[in-house]
């Protein structure tokens, strides 16, 4: 970190250093447009981020789709869970994912719905090594802007990725458990461990931790921030009051997440109070805690501009996980085939609300982070939804899709927008890619950029 007495201007690349560790900073006011270097938007505004959040098995659509269009619409029961953010989202109705349809391949809608969700492609039906899909929108965009951040993209989730096996009616598990594809035969495996993700974001930045730092931290369970504390104090003195508050709030968030990651598994302690085995993986047994830790990590990754492109799968395609903590003891996939059973439809509605509660947590966290003239959420565009509409019908039209965030003022939010039937979901991706600066006139089965957003 520069040892200037008054930080009138600070590079966006500035980090806090100490004992071989480096921690990135959030966007501060003193990071003026002339010093943002390649990490900034060309006009000096906060950088724009994109994210994709996938839930499996479709939705209970009567509890999802608003009846009114435009700005004045009532939130149905599922969307009512994000009522605090109604002005920050657009509900998009009528979008279609044609690549997830059978097209003569028979069963396998769950695997196809994930494989096609970000690619718009129809995956080759195989459970062997000859998988074939398309490049996904996140990876296509990363080719244009990925070099501006430490991580071109991040692929995250709550269940591990598989690269082989038969997971859905003859479709490879690679399709069912990966939605990000670097190329036709290259699925991008997800990181599901909050501890490992935390280490990627904060332990190896710019310079790798020295063996001495790792040894000390593991032995005494010291925070990463302990090593950069002196640098943080010196920087704090040079900042104006508004940036001092931003720095304090950011470091508190990092410390808080680190503590919760470290407490995800109980440590066995030796007699002298020192842990007798290495740092735990950090994956909590409770799904809600796991999800919230990962959402905290998403916020920090965007806040530090470690990446601008991110994908997140809540569970893999066709997941049959039960949710006993919300009163659903039957499996998710089993319940999605409801056959109009009131009990199973109630199960699906409960699970839908559970998932969107986690997304609501993320939106709340991001909205608490001031950035530029608004918040972190204002400078994002986050897609939340599924590649299946009604899980019983396995249909891929009229998808449940939310677009959250203001995209740096490019989106008029707070609306329910109803599109013409069979409007490609990929139209949305073309529009998003163009906002990110990617040269894209088409993607997948798109017919042009999605209208009505600006």
Coordinates of C-alpha atoms in Angstrom, one line a residue:
X1 CA 0.0 0.0 0.0
X2 CA 1.4 3.5 -0.8
X3 CA 2.6 5.3 2.3
X4 CA 1.1 8.7 1.3
X5 CA 0.1 11.0 4.1
X6 CA -3.2 12.0 2.6
X7 CA -5.0 9.5 0.3
X8 CA -6.4 12.1 -2.1
X9 CA -6.3 9.5 -4.8
X10 CA -6.0 5.7 -4.5
X11 CA -5.6 3.0 -7.1
X12 CA -8.4 0.4 -7.3
X13 CA -5.6 -2.2 -7.2
X14 CA -4.5 -1.1 -3.7
X15 CA -4.5 -4.0 -1.2
X16 CA -3.7 -4.4 2.5
X17 CA -0.6 -6.4 3.1
X18 CA 1.0 -8.3 6.0
X19 CA 3.1 -11.4 6.5
X20 CA 2.7 -12.6 2.9
X21 CA -1.1 -12.0 2.9
X22 CA -3.0 -9.4 0.8
X23 CA -6.6 -8.3 1.2
X24 CA -8.4 -6.4 -1.5
X25 CA -10.3 -3.2 -0.7
X26 CA -13.9 -2.2 -1.5
X27 CA -14.6 0.7 -3.8
X28 CA -13.7 3.9 -1.9
X29 CA -14.4 7.5 -2.9
X30 CA -10.7 8.3 -3.1
X31 CA -10.4 5.8 -5.8
X32 CA -10.9 8.5 -8.4
X33 CA -11.7 7.8 -12.0
X34 CA -8.2 8.7 -13.1
X35 CA -6.7 6.1 -10.9
X36 CA -9.1 3.2 -11.4
X37 CA -6.9 1.7 -14.1
X38 CA -8.3 -1.3 -16.0
X39 CA -10.4 -2.3 -13.0
X40 CA -12.9 0.5 -13.5
X41 CA -15.7 1.2 -15.8
X42 CA -14.5 3.5 -18.7
X43 CA -16.7 6.4 -17.4
X44 CA -15.4 6.3 -13.9
X45 CA -18.6 4.8 -12.4
X46 CA -18.6 1.7 -10.3
X47 CA -18.1 -1.5 -12.3
X48 CA -21.2 -3.4 -13.5
X49 CA -21.6 -7.0 -12.3
X50 CA -23.7 -9.9 -13.6
X51 CA -24.8 -13.0 -11.8
X52 CA -27.0 -16.1 -12.4
X53 CA -28.8 -18.0 -9.6
X54 CA -30.5 -21.3 -10.5
X55 CA -33.1 -23.3 -8.6
X56 CA -34.2 -26.8 -9.8
X57 CA -37.5 -28.5 -10.5
X58 CA -39.5 -25.5 -11.5
X59 CA -42.0 -23.5 -9.4
X60 CA -45.5 -23.6 -8.1
X61 CA -46.5 -21.1 -10.7
X62 CA -49.8 -19.9 -9.2
X63 CA -47.7 -18.6 -6.2
X64 CA -45.2 -17.0 -8.6
X65 CA -46.7 -15.1 -11.5
X66 CA -48.2 -11.6 -10.7
X67 CA -51.6 -10.9 -12.1
X68 CA -50.9 -7.2 -12.8
X69 CA -48.3 -5.9 -15.3
X70 CA -46.2 -2.8 -15.0
X71 CA -45.1 -0.9 -11.9
X72 CA -48.2 -1.5 -9.8
X73 CA -48.4 -5.2 -9.2
X74 CA -49.2 -7.3 -6.2
X75 CA -46.6 -9.9 -5.2
X76 CA -47.9 -13.5 -5.1
X77 CA -47.0 -15.6 -2.0
X78 CA -43.6 -16.8 -3.2
X79 CA -42.4 -13.3 -4.5
X80 CA -43.9 -11.7 -1.3
X81 CA -40.8 -13.1 0.4
X82 CA -38.8 -10.3 -1.3
X83 CA -41.3 -7.6 -0.8
X84 CA -38.6 -5.3 0.7
X85 CA -36.9 -5.4 -2.7
X86 CA -39.9 -5.1 -5.0
X87 CA -38.5 -1.7 -6.2
X88 CA -35.1 -3.4 -7.0
X89 CA -36.4 -6.2 -9.2
X90 CA -38.2 -6.9 -12.4
X91 CA -40.4 -10.1 -12.8
X92 CA -40.0 -11.3 -16.3
X93 CA -42.9 -13.5 -17.6
X94 CA -43.1 -15.3 -21.0
X95 CA -39.4 -16.2 -21.6
X96 CA -38.7 -19.6 -23.1
X97 CA -35.7 -22.0 -23.0
X98 CA -36.1 -24.0 -26.2
X99 CA -32.8 -25.8 -25.8
X100 CA -34.1 -27.6 -22.8
X101 CA -37.0 -29.2 -24.8
X102 CA -36.7 -32.8 -25.9
X103 CA -36.4 -32.2 -29.7
X104 CA -36.8 -36.0 -30.2
X105 CA -34.5 -37.0 -27.3
X106 CA -37.2 -38.1 -25.0
X107 CA -36.8 -37.8 -21.2
X108 CA -34.2 -35.8 -19.4
X109 CA -35.9 -32.4 -18.9
X110 CA -34.1 -31.7 -15.6
X111 CA -30.6 -32.2 -17.0
X112 CA -31.4 -30.3 -20.1
X113 CA -32.9 -27.4 -18.1
X114 CA -29.6 -26.8 -16.3
X115 CA -27.3 -27.5 -19.3
X116 CA -29.3 -25.1 -21.5
X117 CA -30.0 -22.5 -18.9
X118 CA -26.9 -20.3 -19.5
X119 CA -26.0 -21.8 -22.9
X120 CA -29.3 -21.7 -24.8
X121 CA -28.0 -24.9 -26.5
X122 CA -29.6 -28.4 -26.8
X123 CA -27.1 -30.7 -25.1
X124 CA -26.2 -34.0 -26.8
X125 CA -27.9 -36.9 -25.0
X126 CA -25.2 -39.1 -23.6
X127 CA -24.0 -40.4 -20.3
X128 CA -20.5 -41.1 -21.7
X129 CA -17.5 -39.0 -22.4
X130 CA -18.8 -37.5 -25.6
X131 CA -20.7 -34.7 -23.9
X132 CA -21.5 -31.7 -26.2
X133 CA -23.1 -28.4 -25.1
X134 CA -22.5 -24.7 -25.9
X135 CA -20.5 -22.0 -24.2
X136 CA -22.4 -20.3 -21.4
X137 CA -23.2 -16.6 -21.3
X138 CA -21.1 -16.0 -18.2
X139 CA -18.0 -17.5 -19.9
X140 CA -18.7 -15.7 -23.2
X141 CA -18.9 -12.4 -21.3
X142 CA -15.7 -13.3 -19.3
X143 CA -13.8 -13.4 -22.6
X144 CA -14.4 -9.7 -22.9
X145 CA -14.2 -8.4 -19.3
X146 CA -12.7 -11.3 -17.3
X147 CA -9.2 -9.9 -17.5
X148 CA -10.2 -6.8 -15.5
X149 CA -10.5 -8.8 -12.2
X150 CA -8.5 -11.4 -10.3
X151 CA -11.1 -14.0 -11.2
X152 CA -12.6 -13.9 -14.6
X153 CA -15.7 -15.7 -13.2
X154 CA -16.7 -17.7 -10.1
X155 CA -18.9 -20.8 -10.3
X156 CA -20.6 -21.5 -7.0
X157 CA -23.3 -23.7 -5.4
X158 CA -24.5 -25.8 -2.5
X159 CA -24.0 -29.3 -4.1
X160 CA -20.9 -30.7 -5.7
X161 CA -20.5 -31.0 -9.4
X162 CA -20.1 -34.3 -11.2
X163 CA -18.4 -34.8 -14.5
X164 CA -19.6 -38.3 -15.4
X165 CA -22.3 -40.9 -14.7
X166 CA -26.0 -41.2 -15.7
X167 CA -28.1 -38.6 -13.8
X168 CA -31.3 -38.2 -15.8
X169 CA -32.8 -40.5 -18.4
X170 CA -29.5 -41.1 -20.2
X171 CA -28.0 -37.6 -19.7
X172 CA -24.6 -37.3 -18.1
X173 CA -24.3 -35.9 -14.6
X174 CA -22.0 -33.2 -16.1
X175 CA -25.2 -31.7 -17.6
X176 CA -27.3 -32.0 -14.4
X177 CA -24.7 -30.5 -12.0
X178 CA -23.0 -27.7 -14.1
X179 CA -24.6 -24.7 -15.7
X180 CA -21.4 -22.8 -16.6
X181 CA -19.5 -24.1 -19.7
X182 CA -16.2 -22.8 -20.9
X183 CA -16.7 -24.7 -24.1
X184 CA -18.8 -27.4 -25.7
X185 CA -17.0 -30.2 -23.7
X186 CA -15.8 -28.2 -20.7
X187 CA -18.2 -27.7 -17.8
X188 CA -17.0 -25.5 -15.0
X189 CA -17.2 -27.3 -11.6
X190 CA -18.7 -25.4 -8.7
X191 CA -17.0 -24.4 -5.5
X192 CA -19.4 -25.3 -2.6
X193 CA -17.0 -24.9 0.4
X194 CA -17.3 -21.4 2.0
X195 CA -14.0 -21.9 3.7
X196 CA -12.2 -22.7 0.5
X197 CA -13.9 -19.8 -1.3
X198 CA -12.9 -17.4 1.6
X199 CA -9.3 -18.5 1.2
X200 CA -9.4 -17.9 -2.6
X201 CA -10.8 -14.4 -2.0
X202 CA -8.6 -13.4 0.9
X203 CA -5.7 -15.7 1.5
X204 CA -4.0 -15.7 -1.9
X205 CA -4.6 -12.2 -3.2
X206 CA -1.8 -10.7 -5.3
X207 CA 0.8 -12.5 -3.3
X208 CA 0.4 -16.0 -1.8
X209 CA 0.5 -16.5 1.9
X210 CA 3.9 -17.5 3.1
X211 CA 4.3 -20.9 4.7
X212 CA 5.0 -19.1 8.0
X213 CA 1.8 -17.1 7.8
X214 CA -0.2 -20.2 7.1
X215 CA 1.4 -22.0 9.9
X216 CA 0.8 -19.2 12.4
X217 CA -2.8 -18.7 11.3
X218 CA -3.6 -22.4 11.6
X219 CA -1.9 -22.8 14.9
X220 CA -3.4 -19.9 16.7
X221 CA -6.6 -19.5 14.6
X222 CA -5.6 -15.9 13.8
X223 CA -7.7 -13.9 11.4
X224 CA -6.4 -13.0 8.0
X225 CA -7.1 -9.4 9.1
X226 CA -4.7 -9.7 12.0
X227 CA -1.8 -9.9 9.5
X228 CA -2.9 -6.8 7.6
X229 CA -4.0 -4.8 10.7
X230 CA -1.1 -2.4 10.7
X231 CA -1.5 -1.6 7.0
X232 CA -5.3 -1.1 7.6
X233 CA -4.6 1.4 10.5
X234 CA -2.2 3.4 8.4
X235 CA -4.6 3.6 5.5
X236 CA -7.5 4.5 7.8
X237 CA -5.6 7.6 9.0
X238 CA -5.3 9.0 5.4
X239 CA -9.0 8.5 4.4
X240 CA -11.8 11.0 4.6
X241 CA -14.5 10.2 7.1
X242 CA -16.9 8.7 4.6
X243 CA -14.2 6.3 3.4
X244 CA -13.2 5.5 6.9
X245 CA -16.7 4.3 7.6
X246 CA -16.7 2.2 4.4
X247 CA -13.4 0.6 5.3
X248 CA -14.6 -0.1 8.9
X249 CA -17.8 -1.7 7.7
X250 CA -16.0 -3.8 5.1
X251 CA -13.4 -5.1 7.5
X252 CA -16.1 -5.9 10.0
X253 CA -17.9 -7.9 7.3
X254 CA -14.8 -9.8 6.4
X255 CA -14.1 -10.6 10.0
X256 CA -17.7 -11.7 10.6
X257 CA -17.8 -14.0 7.6
X258 CA -14.4 -15.5 8.6
X259 CA -15.6 -16.2 12.1
X260 CA -18.7 -17.9 10.9
X261 CA -16.7 -20.0 8.3
X262 CA -14.3 -21.0 11.1
X263 CA -17.2 -22.0 13.3
X264 CA -18.9 -24.1 10.7
X265 CA -17.3 -27.1 12.2
X266 CA -16.4 -27.6 15.8
X267 CA -12.6 -27.8 16.4
X268 CA -11.0 -30.5 18.5
X269 CA -8.8 -28.6 21.0
X270 CA -5.7 -29.8 22.6
X271 CA -4.9 -29.1 26.3
X272 CA -3.2 -25.9 25.5
X273 CA -6.2 -24.6 23.6
X274 CA -4.6 -24.9 20.2
X275 CA -6.5 -26.8 17.5
X276 CA -5.0 -30.2 16.8
X277 CA -5.9 -30.4 13.2
X278 CA -5.9 -28.0 10.2
X279 CA -8.5 -25.5 9.4
X280 CA -12.0 -27.1 8.8
X281 CA -13.6 -27.1 5.4
X282 CA -16.2 -24.7 6.5
X283 CA -19.3 -26.4 5.0
X284 CA -22.1 -26.2 7.6
X285 CA -24.5 -29.1 8.0
X286 CA -27.5 -26.8 8.0
X287 CA -28.4 -25.8 4.4
X288 CA -29.6 -22.3 5.4
X289 CA -26.3 -21.5 7.1
X290 CA -24.4 -22.9 4.2
X291 CA -26.4 -20.8 1.8
X292 CA -26.1 -17.6 3.8
X293 CA -22.3 -18.0 4.1
X294 CA -22.1 -18.4 0.4
X295 CA -24.3 -15.3 -0.2
X296 CA -22.0 -13.4 2.1
X297 CA -19.1 -14.5 0.0
X298 CA -20.8 -13.5 -3.2
X299 CA -21.3 -10.0 -1.7
X300 CA -17.6 -9.7 -0.8
X301 CA -16.5 -11.0 -4.2
X302 CA -18.5 -8.3 -5.9
X303 CA -17.6 -5.6 -3.3
X304 CA -13.9 -6.1 -3.7
X305 CA -14.2 -6.4 -7.5
X306 CA -12.6 -9.8 -7.3
X307 CA -14.9 -10.8 -10.1
X308 CA -17.8 -9.3 -12.0
X309 CA -19.3 -12.5 -13.3
X310 CA -20.7 -15.2 -11.2
X311 CA -23.1 -18.3 -11.3
X312 CA -24.7 -20.1 -8.4
X313 CA -26.7 -23.3 -8.3
X314 CA -28.7 -23.9 -5.2
X315 CA -28.9 -27.6 -5.9
X316 CA -28.3 -29.8 -8.9
X317 CA -30.9 -30.7 -11.5
X318 CA -33.7 -33.1 -10.3
X319 CA -32.6 -32.7 -6.7
X320 CA -34.7 -34.8 -4.3
X321 CA -33.4 -33.2 -1.2
X322 CA -36.0 -32.9 1.6
X323 CA -36.4 -29.8 3.8
X324 CA -37.5 -31.0 7.2
X325 CA -36.7 -27.7 8.8
X326 CA -39.6 -26.2 6.9
X327 CA -41.9 -29.2 7.3
X328 CA -41.1 -30.9 3.9
X329 CA -40.1 -34.5 4.6
X330 CA -40.7 -35.7 1.0
X331 CA -38.1 -35.1 -1.7
X332 CA -38.1 -32.0 -3.8
X333 CA -38.2 -33.8 -7.1
X334 CA -40.8 -36.2 -5.9
X335 CA -43.0 -33.3 -4.8
X336 CA -42.5 -31.5 -8.1
X337 CA -44.4 -34.3 -9.8
X338 CA -47.4 -33.2 -7.9
X339 CA -50.2 -34.5 -10.2
X340 CA -52.3 -31.6 -8.8
X341 CA -52.0 -33.1 -5.3
X342 CA -52.7 -30.2 -2.9
X343 CA -50.1 -31.7 -0.4
X344 CA -47.3 -31.9 -3.0
X345 CA -48.1 -28.5 -4.4
X346 CA -47.8 -27.1 -0.9
X347 CA -44.4 -28.8 -0.5
X348 CA -43.2 -27.2 -3.7
X349 CA -44.5 -23.8 -2.6
X350 CA -42.7 -24.1 0.7
X351 CA -39.4 -25.1 -1.0
X352 CA -39.8 -22.2 -3.5
X353 CA -40.2 -19.8 -0.6
X354 CA -37.2 -21.3 1.2
X355 CA -34.9 -20.8 -1.8
X356 CA -36.1 -17.2 -2.5
X357 CA -35.5 -16.4 1.2
X358 CA -31.8 -17.1 0.6
X359 CA -31.9 -14.9 -2.5
X360 CA -33.6 -12.2 -0.4
X361 CA -30.8 -12.4 2.1
X362 CA -28.3 -11.7 -0.7
X363 CA -30.2 -8.7 -2.0
X364 CA -30.4 -7.3 1.5
X365 CA -26.7 -7.8 2.1
X366 CA -25.8 -6.1 -1.2
X367 CA -28.2 -3.3 -0.6
X368 CA -26.4 -2.5 2.6
X369 CA -23.1 -1.9 0.8
X370 CA -22.8 1.8 -0.3
X371 CA -21.2 2.3 -3.7
X372 CA -20.9 5.4 -5.9
X373 CA -24.2 7.3 -5.6
X374 CA -26.1 4.2 -4.7
X375 CA -25.5 0.6 -3.5
X376 CA -23.7 -2.5 -4.6
X377 CA -27.1 -3.9 -5.7
X378 CA -27.7 -0.9 -7.9
X379 CA -24.6 -1.8 -9.9
X380 CA -25.6 -5.4 -10.5
X381 CA -27.9 -7.4 -12.7
X382 CA -28.8 -10.7 -11.2
X383 CA -30.9 -13.4 -12.8
X384 CA -32.8 -15.7 -10.5
X385 CA -35.0 -18.6 -11.7
X386 CA -35.3 -22.0 -13.2
X387 CA -35.1 -23.7 -16.7
X388 CA -38.4 -25.5 -15.9
X389 CA -41.7 -23.7 -15.2
X390 CA -44.2 -26.2 -13.8
X391 CA -42.3 -29.2 -12.4
X392 CA -45.2 -31.5 -13.1
X393 CA -45.5 -30.6 -16.8
X394 CA -41.7 -30.2 -17.3
X395 CA -42.4 -27.3 -19.6
X396 CA -39.7 -24.8 -20.6
X397 CA -41.8 -21.8 -21.6
X398 CA -43.2 -19.1 -19.4
X399 CA -40.2 -19.5 -17.1
X400 CA -40.0 -18.1 -13.6
X401 CA -37.4 -15.4 -14.0
X402 CA -36.4 -12.4 -11.8
X403 CA -33.9 -9.7 -12.9
X404 CA -32.6 -8.0 -9.8
X405 CA -30.5 -4.8 -9.5
X406 CA -30.4 -1.6 -11.4
X407 CA -27.4 -2.4 -13.7
X408 CA -25.8 1.0 -13.0
X409 CA -29.0 2.9 -13.9
X410 CA -29.6 1.0 -17.2
X411 CA -32.7 -0.8 -15.9
X412 CA -36.1 0.6 -14.8
X413 CA -36.8 -1.7 -11.9
X414 CA -40.0 -2.4 -9.9
X415 CA -42.0 -3.9 -12.7
X416 CA -43.7 -7.1 -13.8
X417 CA -42.9 -7.3 -17.6
X418 CA -45.0 -9.7 -19.7
X419 CA -43.3 -10.7 -22.9
X420 CA -44.8 -12.3 -26.0
X421 CA -45.1 -16.1 -25.8
X422 CA -41.9 -18.0 -26.9
X423 CA -39.6 -15.0 -26.4
X424 CA -36.2 -16.6 -26.0
X425 CA -34.5 -16.3 -22.6
X426 CA -31.3 -15.8 -24.6
X427 CA -32.6 -12.4 -25.6
X428 CA -32.1 -11.3 -22.0
X429 CA -28.5 -12.6 -22.2
X430 CA -27.8 -10.7 -25.3
X431 CA -28.9 -7.5 -23.6
X432 CA -26.9 -8.3 -20.5
X433 CA -23.8 -9.0 -22.4
X434 CA -24.1 -5.7 -24.3
X435 CA -24.3 -3.8 -21.0
X436 CA -21.1 -5.6 -19.8
X437 CA -19.3 -4.4 -22.9
X438 CA -19.3 -7.7 -24.8
X439 CA -19.7 -7.5 -28.6
X440 CA -22.8 -9.6 -28.9
X441 CA -25.6 -9.4 -31.4
X442 CA -26.8 -12.9 -30.8
X443 CA -26.5 -15.8 -28.4
X444 CA -28.0 -19.3 -28.4
X445 CA -31.5 -19.0 -30.0
X446 CA -31.8 -15.3 -29.4
X447 CA -33.6 -13.0 -31.8
X448 CA -31.9 -9.9 -30.6
X449 CA -31.6 -8.1 -27.2
X450 CA -34.5 -8.2 -24.8
X451 CA -36.6 -5.0 -25.0
X452 CA -38.6 -3.1 -22.3
X453 CA -35.7 -3.2 -19.7
X454 CA -34.2 0.3 -20.2

